[in-house]
Amino acid sequence: MINRLHVDAGALARTARIAPLQTESESRRPNATPMGNDLTGARHSPADSMAPAPAGRRLAAAPAGYLRFASAAVAAAASDLWEAACKGYEKNYDARTPASFHGLTEFEKRLVVKSAVDKVFEKDAWTIDGYFNRLTANGDVKKYLEKTLSRVKRDEVEQVLLKDDKIFFDKRRHLMQRIDKYKMVFGAETWEMENARNDLWSEVREAVYENRSITVPESFLQLTEEDRRKVAKLTVDWIFSPVNDETGKWFDPVVEIEMMRPYLTRTVPHGTYQRVAGRESLKNVKERIIAYDMREADPQAEIKSAKNEVCNAVRKSVADRKNPIGPASFMSLTEEGKKEVARLSVNWTLSPVNDETEFWFFALVEKEFIREYLEHTVSQRKYDEVARSGRLESVREAILKRGMLAG
């Protein structure tokens, strides 16, 4: 798990002011392979590079779902940047930043660069390296290359090149090195989630350092409801890594934002909650976890709680001489959970087996809310103990008659 104290330099850099236009020549890039020499000695020349790829060497097109919210300005800039990369490839110079790129927000620039990267990785094995070189040599583009390529797509490209490794060895090696150099591979389920997570974490860091609430990042707002919940869960896990006296100042900026709260429900594991509850310094955090229903469901804890409430309901019914309804904690369980609570409750009435056992046994098993869950709740060992007592014949008969003896 990533520790919240780890600083993601790339994420912080994405929030910095835009630098002036930068371009970098291929000749100055230590890991670059000049396009004209990409495949020297491999039956390939720059002119040949525009030919259709042989069967099995063309890559599948990547989906562009992240552009579904794009404005006309973003779409135009994406088209312009890709045109610049293509011109650079055809005329053997680095891609030049289109004017339409400069007026975009940081998030929009990432969208545009991501779109161009996807198009590069749709190219065939003969041309992919040349397009990659021309696009990534641009300094404005380079700032947004980090986390633009899925692990699946990276591995797919490598496998395509490996099919003809005698031809593509140098191309593959250099391409993979530069993917690593620019930290292009992301690990989240989708590119959208990766960006939203990084932006949200950067915003939390800045909020902590500047002692303010967060501003919900645009990249988070663009997610689907399901993906927002996933990113919120990742963020909560990160905030509580570790749980210490400083946790509150990381926790507060997120939960203070009302629009975040629906995505925070059931995100705190039981073990994490226990560690928080064990620190007096985190009393406020504990109270907010409860108030915003952030605790994850813990089946064992729920069963234990329901069993205790069932037993308390039985005690109260004896005192009040009333037939109680099932406790809410019991009624909300799954069928399997109810059966387990019934088993534990029956065992409670039979522990120990003594002169009071009959009284408490029937006080439980006659309750309407639990009757249908009594089957197979008495172990053979406990049944034998009842039978040996010599004075609990009615209990023994009830166990057999109601099918309570476990097979």
Coordinates of C-alpha atoms in Angstrom, one line a residue:
M1 CA 0.0 0.0 0.0
I2 CA 1.3 3.5 -0.8
N3 CA 2.1 5.5 2.2
R4 CA 0.5 9.0 2.3
L5 CA 3.9 10.5 3.4
H6 CA 5.4 9.4 0.1
V7 CA 5.6 12.4 -2.2
D8 CA 4.7 11.8 -5.9
A9 CA 7.0 14.3 -7.6
G10 CA 5.2 13.7 -10.9
A11 CA 1.8 14.5 -9.4
L12 CA 3.1 17.6 -7.8
A13 CA 4.7 18.7 -11.0
R14 CA 1.4 18.5 -12.8
T15 CA 0.2 21.4 -10.6
A16 CA 3.0 23.7 -11.4
R17 CA 2.9 26.7 -13.7
I18 CA 3.2 26.0 -17.4
A19 CA 6.7 26.5 -18.6
P20 CA 7.5 28.3 -21.9
L21 CA 7.5 26.3 -25.1
Q22 CA 10.2 23.7 -25.2
T23 CA 11.3 21.3 -27.8
E24 CA 14.2 18.8 -27.7
S25 CA 16.0 17.5 -30.8
E26 CA 16.3 13.8 -31.3
S27 CA 20.1 14.2 -31.4
R28 CA 20.1 15.4 -27.8
R29 CA 18.0 12.6 -26.4
P30 CA 20.3 9.9 -24.9
N31 CA 17.7 7.1 -25.4
A32 CA 16.3 8.1 -28.8
T33 CA 16.6 6.2 -32.0
P34 CA 16.8 8.5 -35.0
M35 CA 13.9 7.6 -37.3
G36 CA 16.0 7.3 -40.4
N37 CA 18.2 4.7 -38.6
D38 CA 15.5 2.9 -36.7
L39 CA 16.0 -0.4 -38.5
T40 CA 19.4 -0.1 -40.3
G41 CA 20.4 -3.4 -41.6
A42 CA 16.8 -4.8 -41.1
R43 CA 15.6 -4.5 -44.7
H44 CA 13.9 -1.2 -43.9
S45 CA 14.3 2.4 -44.9
P46 CA 12.6 5.7 -44.0
A47 CA 10.5 5.6 -47.2
D48 CA 9.4 2.0 -46.5
S49 CA 8.2 3.1 -43.0
M50 CA 5.0 4.4 -44.5
A51 CA 4.0 1.1 -46.0
P52 CA 1.2 -1.0 -44.4
A53 CA 2.3 -3.3 -41.6
P54 CA 2.6 -7.0 -42.3
A55 CA -0.1 -9.2 -40.8
G56 CA 0.3 -9.7 -37.0
R57 CA 2.3 -6.5 -36.6
R58 CA -0.5 -4.0 -36.3
L59 CA -1.7 -3.0 -32.9
A60 CA -5.3 -2.8 -31.8
A61 CA -6.9 0.7 -31.5
A62 CA -7.2 1.9 -27.9
P63 CA -10.6 3.1 -26.6
A64 CA -10.8 6.9 -26.1
G65 CA -13.6 6.9 -23.4
Y66 CA -11.7 9.6 -21.5
L67 CA -12.6 12.1 -24.3
R68 CA -16.3 11.7 -23.8
F69 CA -16.4 14.9 -21.8
A70 CA -14.0 16.8 -24.0
S71 CA -14.9 20.3 -25.3
A72 CA -14.6 21.4 -28.9
A73 CA -11.3 23.1 -27.9
V74 CA -9.9 19.9 -26.5
A75 CA -10.9 17.9 -29.6
A76 CA -9.4 20.6 -31.8
A77 CA -6.1 20.6 -29.8
A78 CA -6.0 16.8 -29.9
S79 CA -6.4 16.9 -33.7
D80 CA -3.8 19.6 -34.0
L81 CA -1.2 17.8 -31.8
W82 CA -1.6 14.6 -33.7
E83 CA -1.2 16.4 -37.0
A84 CA 2.0 18.0 -35.7
A85 CA 3.3 14.6 -34.7
C86 CA 2.5 13.1 -38.1
K87 CA 4.2 16.1 -39.9
G88 CA 7.2 15.6 -37.7
Y89 CA 7.3 12.0 -38.6
E90 CA 6.9 12.6 -42.4
K91 CA 9.5 15.4 -42.6
N92 CA 11.9 14.1 -40.0
Y93 CA 11.6 16.8 -37.3
D94 CA 10.3 17.0 -33.7
A95 CA 6.5 17.6 -33.3
R96 CA 5.8 21.3 -32.8
T97 CA 3.3 22.4 -30.2
P98 CA 0.1 23.8 -31.8
A99 CA -1.2 27.1 -30.6
S100 CA -4.5 25.4 -29.6
F101 CA -2.6 23.5 -26.9
H102 CA -1.5 26.5 -24.9
G103 CA -5.0 27.7 -24.0
L104 CA -6.0 24.5 -22.3
T105 CA -6.2 23.7 -18.6
E106 CA -3.8 21.3 -17.1
F107 CA -6.4 18.5 -17.1
E108 CA -7.3 19.2 -20.7
K109 CA -3.6 19.1 -21.7
R110 CA -3.3 15.7 -20.2
L111 CA -6.4 14.6 -22.2
V112 CA -4.8 15.8 -25.4
V113 CA -1.4 14.2 -24.7
K114 CA -3.1 10.9 -23.7
S115 CA -5.0 11.0 -27.0
A116 CA -1.8 11.4 -29.0
V117 CA 0.0 8.6 -27.0
D118 CA -2.9 6.3 -27.8
K119 CA -2.6 7.0 -31.5
V120 CA 1.1 6.4 -31.4
F121 CA 0.5 3.0 -29.8
E122 CA -2.0 2.1 -32.6
K123 CA 0.8 2.3 -35.1
D124 CA 2.4 -0.8 -36.6
A125 CA 5.7 -2.3 -35.5
W126 CA 7.6 -0.6 -38.4
T127 CA 6.5 2.9 -37.6
I128 CA 5.7 3.1 -33.9
D129 CA 9.2 4.1 -32.8
G130 CA 9.3 7.0 -35.2
Y131 CA 6.0 8.4 -34.2
F132 CA 6.9 7.9 -30.5
N133 CA 10.2 9.8 -31.0
R134 CA 8.6 12.8 -32.8
L135 CA 5.8 13.2 -30.2
T136 CA 7.8 12.7 -27.0
A137 CA 10.7 15.0 -28.2
N138 CA 8.4 17.9 -27.7
G139 CA 9.0 19.5 -24.3
D140 CA 5.4 20.6 -23.8
V141 CA 4.2 17.1 -24.4
K142 CA 6.9 15.5 -22.3
K143 CA 5.5 17.1 -19.1
Y144 CA 2.3 15.1 -19.5
L145 CA 3.6 11.7 -20.6
E146 CA 3.7 10.2 -17.1
K147 CA 1.0 7.6 -16.5
T148 CA -0.5 7.7 -20.0
L149 CA 0.1 4.0 -21.0
S150 CA -1.6 1.0 -19.4
R151 CA 0.4 -2.0 -18.4
V152 CA -1.7 -4.1 -20.8
K153 CA -0.9 -1.9 -23.8
R154 CA 2.8 -1.7 -22.9
D155 CA 3.0 -5.5 -22.8
E156 CA 1.0 -5.9 -26.0
V157 CA 3.4 -3.6 -27.8
E158 CA 6.4 -5.5 -26.5
Q159 CA 4.9 -8.9 -27.6
V160 CA 4.2 -7.6 -31.1
L161 CA 7.8 -6.5 -31.4
L162 CA 9.1 -9.7 -29.9
K163 CA 7.5 -11.7 -32.7
D164 CA 10.2 -10.5 -35.1
D165 CA 12.9 -9.7 -32.5
K166 CA 15.7 -10.2 -35.0
I167 CA 14.3 -7.3 -36.9
F168 CA 13.0 -5.2 -34.0
F169 CA 15.4 -5.9 -31.2
D170 CA 16.9 -2.4 -31.1
K171 CA 13.5 -0.7 -31.6
R172 CA 11.9 -2.7 -28.8
R173 CA 14.8 -2.1 -26.4
H174 CA 14.9 1.6 -27.0
L175 CA 11.1 2.0 -26.9
M176 CA 10.7 0.1 -23.6
Q177 CA 13.6 2.1 -22.1
R178 CA 11.9 5.4 -23.0
I179 CA 8.5 4.2 -21.7
D180 CA 10.3 3.5 -18.4
K181 CA 12.2 6.8 -18.5
Y182 CA 9.1 8.9 -18.8
K183 CA 7.2 6.8 -16.3
M184 CA 4.4 6.3 -18.7
V185 CA 2.9 3.1 -17.3
F186 CA 0.0 3.4 -14.9
G187 CA -1.3 0.8 -12.5
A188 CA -4.9 1.8 -11.9
E189 CA -7.9 0.1 -13.7
T190 CA -8.2 3.0 -16.1
W191 CA -6.3 6.1 -17.1
E192 CA -9.1 8.2 -15.8
M193 CA -8.9 6.7 -12.3
E194 CA -5.1 7.0 -12.3
N195 CA -5.3 10.7 -13.0
A196 CA -8.2 11.3 -10.6
R197 CA -6.3 9.5 -7.8
N198 CA -3.1 11.4 -8.4
D199 CA -4.9 14.7 -8.6
L200 CA -6.9 14.0 -5.4
W201 CA -3.8 12.9 -3.5
S202 CA -1.9 16.0 -4.6
E203 CA -4.8 18.2 -3.6
V204 CA -4.9 16.6 -0.1
R205 CA -1.1 17.1 0.3
E206 CA -1.4 20.7 -0.6
A207 CA -4.4 21.2 1.7
V208 CA -2.5 19.7 4.6
Y209 CA 0.6 21.9 4.0
E210 CA -1.6 25.0 3.5
N211 CA -4.0 24.2 6.3
R212 CA -7.1 24.4 4.1
S213 CA -9.9 22.3 2.7
I214 CA -9.5 20.5 -0.7
T215 CA -10.9 21.5 -4.0
V216 CA -12.3 18.5 -5.7
P217 CA -10.2 17.9 -8.9
E218 CA -11.8 18.1 -12.3
S219 CA -10.5 14.7 -13.1
F220 CA -12.4 13.2 -10.2
L221 CA -15.7 14.9 -11.3
Q222 CA -15.3 13.4 -14.7
L223 CA -15.4 9.8 -13.4
T224 CA -18.4 7.6 -13.3
E225 CA -20.1 7.1 -9.9
E226 CA -18.6 3.6 -9.6
D227 CA -15.1 4.9 -10.3
R228 CA -15.5 7.8 -7.9
R229 CA -16.2 5.3 -5.2
K230 CA -13.1 3.3 -6.1
V231 CA -10.9 6.3 -6.1
A232 CA -12.4 7.5 -2.8
K233 CA -11.6 4.1 -1.3
L234 CA -8.0 4.2 -2.5
T235 CA -7.7 7.7 -1.0
V236 CA -9.1 6.6 2.4
D237 CA -6.7 3.6 2.5
W238 CA -3.9 6.0 1.7
I239 CA -4.9 8.5 4.4
F240 CA -4.8 5.8 7.0
S241 CA -1.4 4.6 6.0
P242 CA -0.2 4.9 8.7
V243 CA -2.6 5.5 11.5
N244 CA -0.8 7.9 13.9
D245 CA -1.4 11.1 15.7
E246 CA -1.0 13.0 12.4
T247 CA -3.8 11.1 10.7
G248 CA -6.5 13.7 11.6
K249 CA -5.0 16.5 9.6
W250 CA -5.0 14.3 6.4
F251 CA -8.5 13.0 7.1
D252 CA -10.2 16.3 7.8
P253 CA -9.7 18.1 4.4
V254 CA -11.4 15.2 2.6
V255 CA -14.5 14.6 4.9
E256 CA -15.1 18.4 5.2
I257 CA -16.2 18.5 1.6
E258 CA -19.9 17.5 1.5
M259 CA -19.8 16.3 -2.1
M260 CA -17.2 13.7 -1.2
R261 CA -19.1 12.2 1.6
P262 CA -21.4 9.9 -0.4
Y263 CA -18.3 8.2 -1.8
L264 CA -16.7 7.7 1.6
T265 CA -19.4 5.3 3.0
R266 CA -18.1 1.8 3.9
T267 CA -14.5 2.7 3.1
V268 CA -12.7 2.2 6.5
P269 CA -11.9 -1.5 7.2
H270 CA -12.7 -2.8 10.7
G271 CA -9.1 -3.2 11.6
T272 CA -8.3 0.4 10.6
Y273 CA -11.3 1.6 12.6
Q274 CA -10.0 -0.3 15.7
R275 CA -6.6 1.3 15.4
V276 CA -8.2 4.8 15.2
A277 CA -10.5 4.0 18.1
G278 CA -7.5 3.0 20.2
R279 CA -6.0 6.5 20.0
E280 CA -7.4 9.3 22.1
S281 CA -5.8 11.8 19.8
L282 CA -8.0 10.6 17.0
K283 CA -11.3 10.8 18.9
N284 CA -12.7 13.4 16.3
V285 CA -11.7 11.1 13.4
K286 CA -13.5 8.2 15.1
E287 CA -16.6 10.2 15.6
R288 CA -16.6 11.3 11.9
I289 CA -16.1 7.8 10.7
I290 CA -19.2 6.8 12.6
A291 CA -21.2 9.9 11.6
Y292 CA -20.5 9.5 7.9
D293 CA -21.1 5.7 8.0
M294 CA -17.5 5.1 6.8
R295 CA -16.9 1.7 8.5
E296 CA -16.8 -1.3 6.2
A297 CA -19.1 -4.2 6.9
D298 CA -17.4 -6.8 9.2
P299 CA -19.4 -10.0 9.0
Q300 CA -17.9 -11.5 12.1
A301 CA -18.4 -8.3 14.1
E302 CA -22.0 -8.1 12.9
I303 CA -22.7 -11.7 13.8
K304 CA -21.2 -11.2 17.3
S305 CA -23.2 -8.0 17.8
A306 CA -26.4 -9.7 16.6
K307 CA -25.9 -12.7 18.9
N308 CA -25.4 -10.4 21.9
E309 CA -28.6 -8.5 21.0
V310 CA -30.6 -11.7 20.6
C311 CA -29.5 -12.9 24.0
N312 CA -30.3 -9.5 25.5
A313 CA -33.7 -9.7 23.8
V314 CA -34.3 -13.1 25.4
R315 CA -33.3 -11.8 28.9
K316 CA -35.6 -8.8 28.5
S317 CA -38.5 -10.9 27.3
V318 CA -38.2 -13.1 30.4
A319 CA -38.3 -10.0 32.6
D320 CA -41.1 -8.3 30.7
R321 CA -43.0 -11.5 29.9
K322 CA -43.4 -10.5 26.3
N323 CA -42.5 -12.1 22.9
P324 CA -40.0 -9.6 21.4
I325 CA -39.5 -8.9 17.7
G326 CA -36.1 -9.8 16.2
P327 CA -33.4 -7.2 16.9
A328 CA -32.6 -5.1 13.9
S329 CA -29.0 -6.3 13.9
F330 CA -30.3 -9.9 13.5
M331 CA -33.0 -9.1 10.9
S332 CA -30.5 -7.3 8.6
L333 CA -28.2 -10.3 8.3
T334 CA -28.1 -12.7 5.4
E335 CA -29.8 -16.1 5.8
E336 CA -26.5 -17.7 6.5
G337 CA -25.7 -15.0 9.1
K338 CA -29.0 -15.6 10.8
K339 CA -28.3 -19.3 11.0
E340 CA -24.9 -18.7 12.5
V341 CA -26.4 -16.3 15.1
A342 CA -29.1 -18.9 15.9
R343 CA -26.4 -21.6 16.5
L344 CA -24.4 -19.3 18.8
S345 CA -27.5 -18.3 20.7
V346 CA -28.6 -21.9 21.2
N347 CA -25.1 -22.7 22.4
W348 CA -25.4 -19.8 24.9
T349 CA -28.5 -21.4 26.4
L350 CA -26.7 -24.7 26.8
S351 CA -23.6 -23.3 28.4
P352 CA -23.4 -24.6 31.0
V353 CA -25.8 -27.5 31.1
N354 CA -27.4 -27.2 34.6
D355 CA -30.8 -26.7 36.4
E356 CA -31.4 -23.4 34.5
T357 CA -30.8 -24.7 31.0
E358 CA -34.3 -25.8 30.3
F359 CA -35.7 -22.3 31.2
W360 CA -33.3 -20.4 29.0
F361 CA -33.4 -22.9 26.2
F362 CA -37.2 -22.6 25.7
A363 CA -37.1 -18.9 26.3
L364 CA -35.0 -18.7 23.1
V365 CA -36.4 -21.4 20.8
E366 CA -40.0 -20.3 21.3
K367 CA -39.2 -16.9 19.9
E368 CA -40.9 -16.5 16.5
F369 CA -38.1 -14.5 14.8
I370 CA -35.6 -17.3 15.3
R371 CA -37.6 -20.5 15.0
E372 CA -36.9 -21.1 11.3
Y373 CA -33.1 -20.9 11.8
L374 CA -32.8 -23.6 14.6
E375 CA -32.1 -26.6 12.3
H376 CA -28.7 -28.2 12.9
T377 CA -27.7 -25.8 15.7
V378 CA -26.8 -28.3 18.4
S379 CA -23.5 -30.3 18.2
Q380 CA -23.4 -34.0 19.0
R381 CA -21.2 -33.2 22.0
K382 CA -23.6 -30.7 23.5
Y383 CA -26.6 -33.1 22.8
D384 CA -24.8 -35.9 24.6
E385 CA -24.1 -33.6 27.5
V386 CA -27.8 -32.8 27.7
A387 CA -28.8 -36.5 27.5
R388 CA -26.3 -37.4 30.3
S389 CA -27.7 -34.9 32.7
G390 CA -30.8 -37.1 33.4
R391 CA -33.0 -34.1 34.1
L392 CA -33.3 -32.3 30.7
E393 CA -35.5 -34.8 28.9
S394 CA -37.8 -32.1 27.5
V395 CA -34.8 -30.2 26.1
R396 CA -33.4 -33.4 24.5
E397 CA -36.7 -34.3 22.9
A398 CA -37.1 -30.7 21.6
I399 CA -33.7 -30.9 20.0
L400 CA -34.7 -34.0 18.1
K401 CA -38.2 -33.0 17.3
R402 CA -37.1 -29.6 15.9
G403 CA -34.2 -31.1 13.9
M404 CA -31.7 -29.1 15.9
L405 CA -29.1 -31.9 16.1
A406 CA -26.3 -31.3 13.7
G407 CA -25.7 -34.1 11.3

